[in-house]
Coordinates of C-alpha atoms and ligand atoms in Angstrom, one line a residue:
Chain A
M128 CA 32.0 -27.7 20.9
V129 CA 30.7 -24.1 20.2
D130 CA 28.0 -23.4 17.6
P131 CA 28.2 -20.7 15.4
P132 CA 26.7 -17.7 16.2
L133 CA 23.4 -17.4 14.2
L134 CA 24.1 -13.8 13.9
D135 CA 26.9 -12.0 14.2
V136 CA 27.2 -7.9 13.8
R137 CA 30.5 -6.6 14.3
D138 CA 31.6 -2.6 14.5
L139 CA 28.4 -1.1 13.1
R140 CA 27.6 2.3 12.1
A141 CA 24.1 3.9 11.3
G142 CA 23.1 6.8 11.2
Y143 CA 20.2 9.5 9.7
G144 CA 21.8 12.1 7.4
A145 CA 25.1 14.1 9.2
F146 CA 23.3 12.7 12.6
A147 CA 25.8 9.7 13.3
V148 CA 23.7 7.4 15.6
L149 CA 25.9 3.7 16.0
H150 CA 28.9 3.8 16.1
G151 CA 30.5 0.6 16.2
V152 CA 28.1 -2.0 17.6
S153 CA 29.5 -5.4 18.2
L154 CA 26.7 -8.4 19.4
S155 CA 26.0 -11.8 18.5
V156 CA 22.8 -14.1 18.8
L157 CA 23.7 -17.4 19.6
P158 CA 21.2 -20.2 17.6
G159 CA 18.5 -20.5 20.2
E160 CA 19.4 -17.7 23.2
V161 CA 17.4 -15.1 23.8
V162 CA 19.0 -12.5 23.9
A163 CA 18.7 -9.1 25.3
V164 CA 19.3 -5.2 24.1
L165 CA 19.2 -3.0 27.3
G166 CA 19.3 1.4 26.7
S167 CA 18.0 4.0 28.1
N168 CA 16.1 5.9 24.9
G169 CA 17.0 7.1 22.1
V170 CA 21.1 5.6 22.4
G171 CA 19.9 4.2 18.8
K172 CA 18.0 0.5 20.0
T173 CA 15.5 0.6 17.3
T174 CA 18.4 2.0 14.7
L175 CA 20.3 -1.4 15.5
N176 CA 16.7 -3.2 14.7
R177 CA 15.8 -1.0 11.7
T178 CA 20.1 -1.4 10.2
L179 CA 19.8 -5.3 10.9
S180 CA 16.9 -5.4 9.0
G181 CA 18.3 -3.8 5.7
L182 CA 15.6 -1.1 6.2
L183 CA 18.7 1.6 6.6
R184 CA 21.4 0.9 4.6
P185 CA 24.7 1.2 7.5
R186 CA 27.3 3.8 7.1
G187 CA 30.3 0.5 8.4
G188 CA 30.6 -2.7 9.9
S189 CA 29.4 -6.7 8.4
I190 CA 26.2 -8.6 9.4
G191 CA 27.1 -11.8 9.4
F192 CA 23.6 -13.5 9.3
A193 CA 23.4 -17.6 9.1
G194 CA 26.9 -17.5 8.1
E195 CA 25.9 -15.4 4.8
E196 CA 27.0 -11.1 4.8
I197 CA 23.6 -9.1 5.5
A198 CA 25.2 -5.7 5.6
G199 CA 23.2 -3.3 3.1
A200 CA 21.0 -6.4 1.3
D201 CA 17.4 -5.4 0.1
H202 CA 15.1 -6.2 2.9
A203 CA 12.9 -9.0 1.0
A204 CA 15.9 -11.0 0.6
I205 CA 17.0 -9.8 5.0
V206 CA 13.1 -11.2 5.0
R207 CA 13.4 -13.8 3.3
A208 CA 16.7 -15.3 4.6
G209 CA 14.7 -15.5 8.1
L210 CA 15.8 -12.6 10.2
V211 CA 12.7 -10.8 10.8
H212 CA 12.0 -7.4 12.6
V213 CA 8.7 -6.7 14.6
P214 CA 8.5 -2.7 15.3
E215 CA 8.2 -0.6 17.4
G216 CA 4.8 1.0 17.7
R217 CA 3.4 -2.5 15.3
R218 CA 3.2 -1.2 12.2
V219 CA 0.3 -3.1 11.5
F220 CA -2.0 -2.5 8.2
P221 CA -4.4 -1.1 9.7
N222 CA -7.6 -0.7 6.8
L223 CA -6.4 -4.7 6.3
T224 CA -8.2 -7.4 8.3
V225 CA -6.4 -9.5 10.8
R226 CA -6.3 -12.0 8.6
D227 CA -5.2 -9.6 5.3
N228 CA -2.4 -9.0 8.1
L229 CA -1.6 -12.3 8.7
L230 CA -1.1 -13.1 5.2
L231 CA 1.4 -10.6 4.1
G232 CA 3.3 -11.6 6.7
S233 CA 4.4 -14.4 4.3
Y234 CA 4.6 -12.3 1.3
A235 CA 7.9 -13.2 1.3
R236 CA 7.2 -16.9 1.8
G237 CA 4.5 -17.4 -1.0
R238 CA 2.0 -19.2 -0.6
A239 CA 4.0 -21.8 0.5
E240 CA 3.7 -23.4 4.1
R241 CA 1.1 -20.8 4.8
A242 CA -2.1 -22.7 6.4
Q243 CA 0.0 -24.0 8.8
S244 CA 1.8 -21.2 9.9
L245 CA -1.7 -19.4 10.0
D246 CA -2.5 -22.6 12.2
R247 CA 0.6 -21.6 14.5
V248 CA -0.5 -18.6 14.9
F249 CA -3.7 -19.1 16.0
D250 CA -1.4 -21.8 17.8
I251 CA 0.3 -19.1 20.0
F252 CA -3.0 -16.5 19.7
P253 CA -6.6 -18.2 20.4
R254 CA -8.2 -14.2 20.5
L255 CA -6.2 -13.3 16.6
A256 CA -8.4 -16.6 14.9
E257 CA -11.7 -14.7 17.0
R258 CA -10.6 -11.3 15.2
L259 CA -10.0 -12.8 11.6
R260 CA -12.6 -9.8 9.6
Q261 CA -11.3 -7.1 11.7
R262 CA -9.7 -4.3 10.8
A263 CA -6.4 -4.3 12.1
G264 CA -6.9 -0.5 12.7
T265 CA -10.1 -1.4 15.3
M266 CA -7.8 -3.4 17.5
S267 CA -6.8 -2.2 20.8
G268 CA -2.9 -2.5 21.3
G269 CA -2.4 -5.5 22.6
E270 CA -4.8 -7.2 20.0
Q271 CA -2.5 -4.6 17.1
Q272 CA 1.2 -5.4 19.1
M273 CA -0.3 -9.2 19.1
L274 CA -0.9 -9.3 15.8
A275 CA 2.7 -7.8 14.9
I276 CA 4.2 -10.8 16.1
G277 CA 1.9 -13.1 15.0
R278 CA 2.7 -11.2 11.5
G279 CA 5.6 -11.0 12.0
L280 CA 6.2 -15.8 12.8
M281 CA 4.0 -16.0 9.3
A282 CA 7.9 -15.0 8.3
R283 CA 8.9 -18.5 9.9
P284 CA 11.8 -16.6 11.3
R285 CA 15.7 -18.2 12.0
L286 CA 15.2 -15.0 14.1
L287 CA 13.3 -12.8 15.8
I288 CA 14.4 -9.6 16.5
L289 CA 11.2 -8.0 19.1
D290 CA 11.5 -4.0 19.1
E291 CA 9.6 -2.8 23.1
P292 CA 7.2 -5.1 22.6
S293 CA 4.9 -4.6 26.4
L294 CA 5.6 -0.4 25.2
G295 CA 1.6 1.0 27.0
L296 CA 0.6 -3.1 27.3
S297 CA -0.8 -2.5 31.4
P298 CA 0.5 -5.0 33.5
L299 CA -1.6 -8.1 32.9
L300 CA -0.5 -8.1 29.1
V301 CA 3.1 -7.3 29.8
E302 CA 3.0 -10.2 32.2
E303 CA 1.5 -11.7 29.5
M304 CA 4.2 -11.3 26.3
F305 CA 6.3 -12.1 28.5
A306 CA 4.8 -15.9 29.3
L307 CA 5.5 -15.6 25.6
I308 CA 8.9 -14.6 25.0
G309 CA 10.0 -17.5 26.6
R310 CA 7.2 -19.9 25.8
L311 CA 8.7 -18.9 21.9
R312 CA 12.2 -19.5 23.5
G313 CA 10.9 -22.8 24.6
E314 CA 10.1 -24.2 21.4
G315 CA 13.2 -23.1 19.7
L316 CA 13.3 -19.6 18.0
S317 CA 16.3 -17.1 18.6
L318 CA 14.5 -13.2 19.7
L319 CA 16.6 -10.3 19.7
L320 CA 14.4 -8.5 22.6
V321 CA 15.1 -4.2 22.8
E322 CA 12.7 -4.1 25.8
Q323 CA 12.9 -1.5 28.6
N324 CA 11.2 -3.6 31.3
V325 CA 14.9 -4.6 32.6
M326 CA 14.5 -7.8 35.3
Q327 CA 12.2 -9.5 33.1
S328 CA 14.3 -9.3 29.7
L329 CA 17.4 -10.7 32.2
A330 CA 15.0 -12.9 33.5
V331 CA 14.3 -13.9 30.5
A332 CA 16.9 -13.5 28.0
S333 CA 19.9 -16.3 28.2
R334 CA 22.3 -12.6 27.3
A335 CA 22.0 -9.1 27.5
Y336 CA 23.6 -6.0 25.3
V337 CA 23.7 -2.5 27.7
I338 CA 24.5 0.4 24.9
E339 CA 25.3 3.7 25.2
H340 CA 26.5 6.4 22.9
G341 CA 25.8 4.5 20.2
R342 CA 28.2 1.3 21.7
V343 CA 27.8 -1.2 23.6
A344 CA 28.7 -0.1 27.2
L345 CA 27.9 -3.0 29.6
S346 CA 26.9 -6.8 27.6
G347 CA 27.4 -10.3 30.3
T348 CA 25.1 -13.4 30.8
A349 CA 21.7 -12.4 31.5
D350 CA 22.6 -13.6 35.6
A351 CA 25.1 -11.6 36.1
L352 CA 24.0 -8.2 34.8
S353 CA 21.3 -8.5 36.6
R354 CA 23.2 -8.2 39.7
D355 CA 25.7 -6.0 38.0
A356 CA 25.2 -2.9 39.9
R357 CA 26.0 0.3 36.9
L358 CA 23.2 -1.7 35.9
R359 CA 21.4 -1.5 38.5
A360 CA 22.3 2.0 38.7
A361 CA 21.7 3.9 35.7
Y362 CA 18.7 1.0 34.9
L363 CA 16.8 1.2 38.5
G364 CA 18.2 3.4 40.2
L365 CA 19.4 1.1 43.1
Chain B
M233 CA -42.5 9.8 -17.9
A234 CA -41.9 7.5 -21.3
L235 CA -38.9 10.0 -21.5
L236 CA -37.4 9.6 -17.6
M237 CA -36.0 6.1 -18.0
P238 CA -34.4 6.8 -21.8
A239 CA -32.4 8.8 -19.3
L240 CA -31.5 7.1 -16.6
V241 CA -29.9 4.8 -18.3
G242 CA -28.5 6.4 -20.6
G243 CA -27.1 8.2 -17.5
L244 CA -26.3 4.6 -15.8
L245 CA -24.5 3.3 -18.6
T246 CA -22.4 6.8 -19.6
G247 CA -22.0 6.4 -15.9
G248 CA -20.2 3.1 -16.2
V249 CA -16.8 5.2 -17.8
Y250 CA -17.2 7.8 -16.1
A251 CA -16.6 5.5 -12.6
L252 CA -13.2 3.6 -14.8
V253 CA -11.9 6.7 -14.9
A254 CA -12.7 7.5 -11.9
L255 CA -11.6 4.2 -10.6
G256 CA -7.5 4.8 -11.5
L257 CA -7.6 8.1 -9.9
T258 CA -8.9 7.2 -7.1
L259 CA -7.0 3.8 -6.7
I260 CA -3.9 7.2 -7.2
Y261 CA -5.1 8.5 -5.6
G262 CA -5.2 6.3 -2.5
V263 CA -2.1 4.4 -3.1
L264 CA 0.2 7.0 -3.6
H265 CA -0.9 10.4 -1.7
I266 CA -0.9 12.0 -4.8
V267 CA -3.5 13.9 -6.9
N268 CA -2.3 13.3 -10.8
F269 CA -3.4 16.1 -13.1
A270 CA -2.1 14.0 -16.2
H271 CA -5.4 11.9 -15.5
G272 CA -7.2 13.5 -18.4
S273 CA -3.7 14.2 -20.4
L274 CA -3.0 10.1 -20.4
L275 CA -6.9 9.1 -20.7
M276 CA -6.7 11.6 -24.5
M277 CA -3.2 9.6 -25.5
A278 CA -4.8 6.2 -24.7
M279 CA -8.5 7.9 -27.7
F280 CA -5.5 8.6 -29.6
G281 CA -3.6 5.4 -28.9
A282 CA -7.4 3.4 -29.5
W283 CA -7.9 6.1 -32.5
L284 CA -5.2 5.2 -34.8
L285 CA -5.5 1.2 -34.1
A286 CA -8.7 1.9 -35.2
A287 CA -8.8 3.8 -37.9
K288 CA -4.8 3.4 -39.6
F289 CA -4.8 -1.1 -38.2
G290 CA -8.1 -1.6 -38.1
L291 CA -8.5 -3.4 -35.0
D292 CA -12.3 -2.7 -33.1
P293 CA -12.5 -0.9 -30.3
L294 CA -13.2 -3.7 -27.9
V295 CA -10.5 -6.2 -29.4
A296 CA -7.8 -3.8 -29.0
L297 CA -8.7 -3.3 -25.7
P298 CA -6.6 -5.5 -23.6
L299 CA -3.4 -4.0 -26.0
L300 CA -4.0 -0.4 -25.1
A301 CA -4.1 -1.6 -21.2
A302 CA -1.5 -3.4 -21.6
I303 CA 0.4 0.1 -23.5
M304 CA -1.4 2.5 -20.8
F305 CA 0.6 0.0 -18.4
A306 CA 3.6 0.6 -19.3
V307 CA 2.9 4.0 -20.2
G308 CA 2.1 4.9 -16.8
W309 CA 4.8 2.3 -14.9
A310 CA 7.2 4.1 -16.5
L311 CA 6.2 7.5 -15.8
Y312 CA 5.5 6.3 -11.6
R313 CA 9.8 5.2 -12.4
F314 CA 11.0 8.2 -14.6
V315 CA 9.1 11.5 -13.9
I316 CA 6.4 10.9 -11.2
G317 CA 8.6 8.9 -9.2
R318 CA 11.6 11.0 -8.3
V319 CA 9.0 13.9 -6.6
A320 CA 6.1 12.0 -5.2
H321 CA 7.3 11.3 -2.1
G322 CA 8.2 15.1 -1.3
D323 CA 7.3 18.8 -1.5
D324 CA 3.0 18.4 -2.6
R325 CA 3.9 21.2 -4.4
A326 CA 6.4 19.5 -7.0
I327 CA 4.5 16.2 -7.3
L328 CA 1.7 18.8 -9.1
L329 CA 4.1 20.9 -11.0
A330 CA 5.5 17.2 -12.2
T331 CA 2.3 15.7 -13.0
L332 CA 1.2 19.1 -14.7
G333 CA 3.6 19.0 -16.6
V334 CA 3.4 15.1 -18.5
A335 CA 0.0 17.1 -18.9
V336 CA 1.2 20.5 -20.9
V337 CA 3.6 18.5 -22.6
L338 CA 0.8 15.4 -24.3
D339 CA -1.5 17.8 -24.7
N340 CA 1.0 19.7 -26.7
L341 CA 2.2 17.1 -28.5
A342 CA -1.5 15.4 -29.6
L343 CA -1.5 19.2 -31.6
V344 CA 1.9 18.7 -32.8
L345 CA 0.7 15.7 -34.2
F346 CA -3.5 14.9 -34.8
T347 CA -4.0 18.7 -34.2
G348 CA -7.0 20.2 -33.0
D349 CA -9.4 18.1 -35.3
T350 CA -11.7 16.0 -33.7
R351 CA -12.0 12.7 -34.4
T352 CA -14.1 9.8 -34.5
I353 CA -14.5 6.2 -35.7
E354 CA -16.6 3.5 -37.9
T355 CA -17.7 0.8 -35.3
P356 CA -20.2 -1.9 -37.0
Y357 CA -22.8 -2.1 -33.4
A358 CA -21.9 1.9 -33.4
L359 CA -25.2 3.0 -33.9
Q360 CA -27.1 -0.1 -33.7
M361 CA -29.5 0.1 -30.9
I362 CA -31.2 -3.1 -28.6
Q363 CA -34.9 -3.1 -27.4
A364 CA -35.6 -3.8 -24.5
G365 CA -39.6 -3.3 -23.0
P366 CA -40.1 -0.5 -23.6
L367 CA -36.6 1.3 -24.0
L368 CA -34.4 1.4 -26.8
I369 CA -30.9 1.4 -25.9
P370 CA -27.3 1.7 -27.7
L371 CA -25.4 -1.0 -27.9
A372 CA -22.3 0.8 -27.7
K373 CA -23.3 1.8 -24.9
L374 CA -24.1 -0.8 -22.9
I375 CA -21.2 -3.3 -24.1
A376 CA -19.6 -0.4 -22.9
F377 CA -20.7 0.0 -19.4
A378 CA -21.2 -3.7 -18.8
C379 CA -17.2 -3.6 -19.6
A380 CA -16.3 -1.3 -17.4
L381 CA -18.3 -2.1 -14.3
L382 CA -16.7 -5.9 -15.2
L383 CA -12.9 -4.8 -15.3
A384 CA -14.4 -2.4 -12.1
G385 CA -15.1 -6.1 -10.4
A386 CA -12.0 -8.0 -12.3
L387 CA -9.8 -4.9 -10.2
W388 CA -11.8 -5.3 -6.7
A389 CA -10.7 -8.6 -7.1
F390 CA -7.2 -8.4 -8.0
L391 CA -6.8 -6.1 -4.8
A392 CA -9.5 -7.9 -2.2
L393 CA -8.0 -11.4 -3.2
T394 CA -3.8 -11.6 -4.2
D395 CA -1.3 -11.0 -2.4
T396 CA 0.1 -8.7 -4.9
G397 CA -3.1 -6.8 -4.1
R398 CA -2.7 -7.1 -0.4
A399 CA 0.6 -5.8 -0.9
I400 CA -0.9 -2.5 -2.7
R401 CA -3.7 -1.3 0.3
A402 CA -0.8 -2.8 3.1
V403 CA 2.0 -0.1 0.9
A404 CA -1.2 2.1 1.1
R405 CA -1.3 3.7 4.7
E406 CA 2.4 1.8 5.9
P407 CA 5.0 1.6 3.5
E408 CA 7.2 0.7 7.0
G409 CA 5.0 -2.2 8.4
A410 CA 5.0 -2.7 4.2
A411 CA 8.9 -2.8 3.8
L412 CA 8.9 -5.4 6.5
V413 CA 7.2 -8.4 5.7
G414 CA 10.2 -8.1 2.5
I415 CA 7.6 -5.7 0.3
R416 CA 9.3 -3.6 -1.6
P417 CA 7.2 -0.1 -1.8
D418 CA 8.6 1.5 -4.9
R419 CA 7.7 -1.2 -7.2
I420 CA 4.2 -1.7 -5.8
F421 CA 4.5 2.4 -6.4
A422 CA 5.1 2.3 -9.9
L423 CA 2.6 -0.5 -9.6
A424 CA 0.0 1.3 -9.1
Y425 CA 0.3 3.7 -10.6
G426 CA 0.3 2.0 -13.8
I427 CA -3.0 -0.4 -13.0
G428 CA -4.6 3.5 -13.0
I429 CA -2.6 4.8 -16.3
A430 CA -3.8 0.7 -17.3
C431 CA -7.6 1.6 -17.0
L432 CA -7.8 4.4 -19.4
G433 CA -6.5 2.3 -21.6
A434 CA -9.0 0.5 -21.0
A435 CA -11.6 3.6 -20.2
A436 CA -10.9 5.4 -23.9
C437 CA -11.3 1.9 -26.1
L438 CA -15.0 1.9 -24.0
L439 CA -15.2 4.8 -25.4
L440 CA -14.2 5.7 -28.3
P441 CA -17.1 4.2 -30.7
S442 CA -19.8 6.4 -29.9
F443 CA -17.2 9.9 -28.4
Y444 CA -15.1 11.5 -30.6
V445 CA -11.1 12.2 -29.6
S446 CA -8.9 15.4 -29.9
P447 CA -6.5 17.1 -28.2
Q448 CA -9.0 18.3 -25.5
V449 CA -10.8 15.7 -25.0
G450 CA -9.1 15.1 -21.5
G451 CA -10.2 18.3 -20.0
V452 CA -14.3 16.4 -20.5
F453 CA -13.2 13.5 -18.5
V454 CA -10.5 15.0 -16.2
L455 CA -13.6 17.2 -14.3
V456 CA -15.9 14.3 -14.2
A457 CA -13.3 11.9 -12.9
F458 CA -11.7 14.5 -10.3
T459 CA -15.5 15.4 -9.6
V460 CA -16.1 11.6 -8.5
V461 CA -13.4 10.9 -6.4
V462 CA -14.0 13.9 -4.0
L463 CA -17.9 12.6 -4.3
G464 CA -17.6 9.4 -3.3
G465 CA -14.6 10.2 -1.6
M466 CA -11.4 10.0 -2.0
G467 CA -9.2 6.7 -2.4
S468 CA -13.0 4.5 -2.2
F469 CA -13.6 2.5 -4.2
P470 CA -17.3 1.4 -4.6
G471 CA -17.1 5.8 -3.1
A472 CA -15.9 5.9 -7.4
V473 CA -18.3 2.8 -9.3
V474 CA -21.0 4.7 -7.8
G475 CA -20.1 8.2 -8.2
G476 CA -19.5 7.0 -11.5
L477 CA -23.2 6.0 -12.2
L478 CA -24.2 8.8 -10.3
V479 CA -22.6 11.3 -12.6
G480 CA -23.5 9.8 -15.0
I481 CA -27.4 9.4 -13.9
T482 CA -27.3 13.1 -12.3
E483 CA -25.4 14.4 -16.4
N484 CA -28.5 13.1 -17.9
L485 CA -31.8 14.0 -16.1
G486 CA -30.1 17.9 -15.5
G487 CA -30.3 17.7 -19.6
L488 CA -33.7 16.4 -19.9
Y489 CA -35.2 18.2 -17.2
L490 CA -33.0 21.8 -16.9
G491 CA -32.0 21.7 -20.8
E492 CA -28.3 22.2 -22.6
D493 CA -28.1 25.2 -21.1
L494 CA -29.1 25.0 -17.3
G495 CA -28.8 21.2 -17.2
P496 CA -24.9 21.2 -16.7
I497 CA -25.5 23.0 -12.9
C498 CA -26.8 19.6 -12.2
V499 CA -23.8 17.3 -10.9
P500 CA -21.6 20.6 -9.3
L501 CA -25.8 20.7 -7.6
L502 CA -25.2 18.0 -6.0
F503 CA -21.1 17.4 -6.1
I504 CA -22.1 20.2 -3.5
A505 CA -24.8 18.8 -2.2
V506 CA -23.9 16.2 -0.9
L507 CA -20.0 17.6 1.0
L508 CA -22.4 19.8 2.7
V509 CA -23.6 17.0 4.2
R510 CA -20.7 14.2 4.4
P511 CA -17.5 16.7 4.4
T512 CA -15.0 13.7 3.1
G513 CA -18.0 11.7 0.2
L514 CA -20.2 9.1 0.3
F515 CA -17.6 6.5 1.2
G516 CA -15.1 8.7 2.7
S517 CA -13.8 8.5 6.0
V518 CA -12.5 10.5 8.0
R519 CA -8.3 9.7 8.2
Ligands
LIG851 N1 14.5 9.1 10.9 C1 15.0 9.7 12.3 N2 15.7 11.1 11.4 C2 16.7 11.7 11.9 N3 17.5 11.5 13.2 C3 16.4 10.2 13.1 C4 15.2 9.5 12.8 N4 15.2 8.3 13.2 C5 15.4 8.5 15.0 N5 16.8 9.4 15.3 C6 17.4 9.7 15.9 O1 18.5 8.2 16.2 C7 18.9 8.4 17.5 C8 18.0 6.9 17.6 O2 16.8 7.1 17.8 P1 16.2 5.1 17.9 O3 15.2 5.6 17.6 O4 16.9 4.5 17.9 O5 16.6 4.8 20.1 P2 15.6 4.4 20.4 O6 16.8 3.6 21.3 O7 15.5 3.1 20.1 O8 15.0 4.6 21.7 P3 13.6 4.6 22.0 O9 14.0 3.1 23.6 O10 13.1 6.2 22.7 O11 12.9 3.8 21.3 C9 17.7 9.5 18.3 O12 18.5 10.6 18.5 C10 17.0 9.8 17.3 O13 16.0 11.6 17.9
LIG852 MG1 12.9 2.6 20.1

């Protein structure tokens, strides 16, 4: 028997003002799966993420999450349901300490299990544990990205959306980031991964969707897509 | 020397209440990034509230403090929800007009309701003095100072140590990030505005035993509060406290050494001097 999808997006439409960005996107994430979303700049990947996490109201279509319809739901309720979005550009709280940033990660969850969540984050990011009192705004870009993911994990996500987590990182840190994604996958976390690093994303994902012109242009298993001539031509110049 | 100490202490005591008024202003600025031009008028309204509770219901201002702070919180919250929040994220001119408009309405409402007379209340402790070594300290001012610092400390602890306090600080700089952890920025804005105005309810109760109230009284304090906030650093919590005390002391020492006529130039001079050396204020940081 096949598991029902954790995330089931059908014909999702979204945009800003008179400007439509998503013209009907359908995709799904199964429990425990890492799914990559690929596409060139400006096709609407971030818009998709913001719509899924309730920051932007969808204009049509449906978003099923863990069996519930969440399209148009309040963003706080969506976080509480376990859909957590680590945004492009990190958006940590620069004026707050690392500790306060992490504690706010569990804002929607309340204080229960907060200590365990913190221990888990410190286990994954020992460097954050050493910097508890440092203001997030004074950290390096790589450290801020770790903090942003740590803050996301504090919400005890069932599905974690990562929007370009490797953006702006040095090659060494990019390796670390993908190793981390592999680790989270190993722990059974479901991930929706938006990335520009196409080959590395396909290596860590089980399936992927390629978005073009506000629609899914290509989808399939990561293996099949990494051999796909169209994808190689469009994104790798091969 | 015999005159210096009393002036210093007197200034410090007055400065405590200045700090409380300025804290409300700086909190609103720091979180909402708006300048609350209605601040003085809302303080005036709170002072009339304290006066009414004392004169008509016999409630001592210190007893009325929690009640009036709660009432002013509700007033601030509603004001944000229904007036200021509607324009808070648009054009700066809109927010200027909205807060100034609220001020004009309140000032004239007070004139209609209370006429232009100045009013005072009598409390048993208003004229009492406390002997501290060679110093005679007015009890009402000492109580006001202690309460103001206590409230400032409580507010600091709230902002530093509670989830809601952290959420307020988070929304101040990163509302989108805050939304992503499940905070509702709009609720936090209303809350922060309400708390800023609640500070005025408390300050009114501390001021009234030793100060008068009239529809124009807000103007006296609003200028001081703006001076304190800019001097301390816009949006800075310690800046508002230190600035408040500093302005209180400077005002008194100026009066002592330069007299009634020239004395009032000391605070503006201090203001200019500080800004020349530190354009972002004592505790202000460059964004
Ligand atoms: N707040 C906004 N208001 C108006 N248009 C917007 C807004 N945010 C994004 N857009 C537009 O929507 C389109 C999609 O943007 P989006 O950020 O979703 O792209 P993206 O796929 O994430 O790009 P990138 O890979 O560069 O991050 C772009 O044309 C962008 O200019
Ligand atoms: Mg993007």
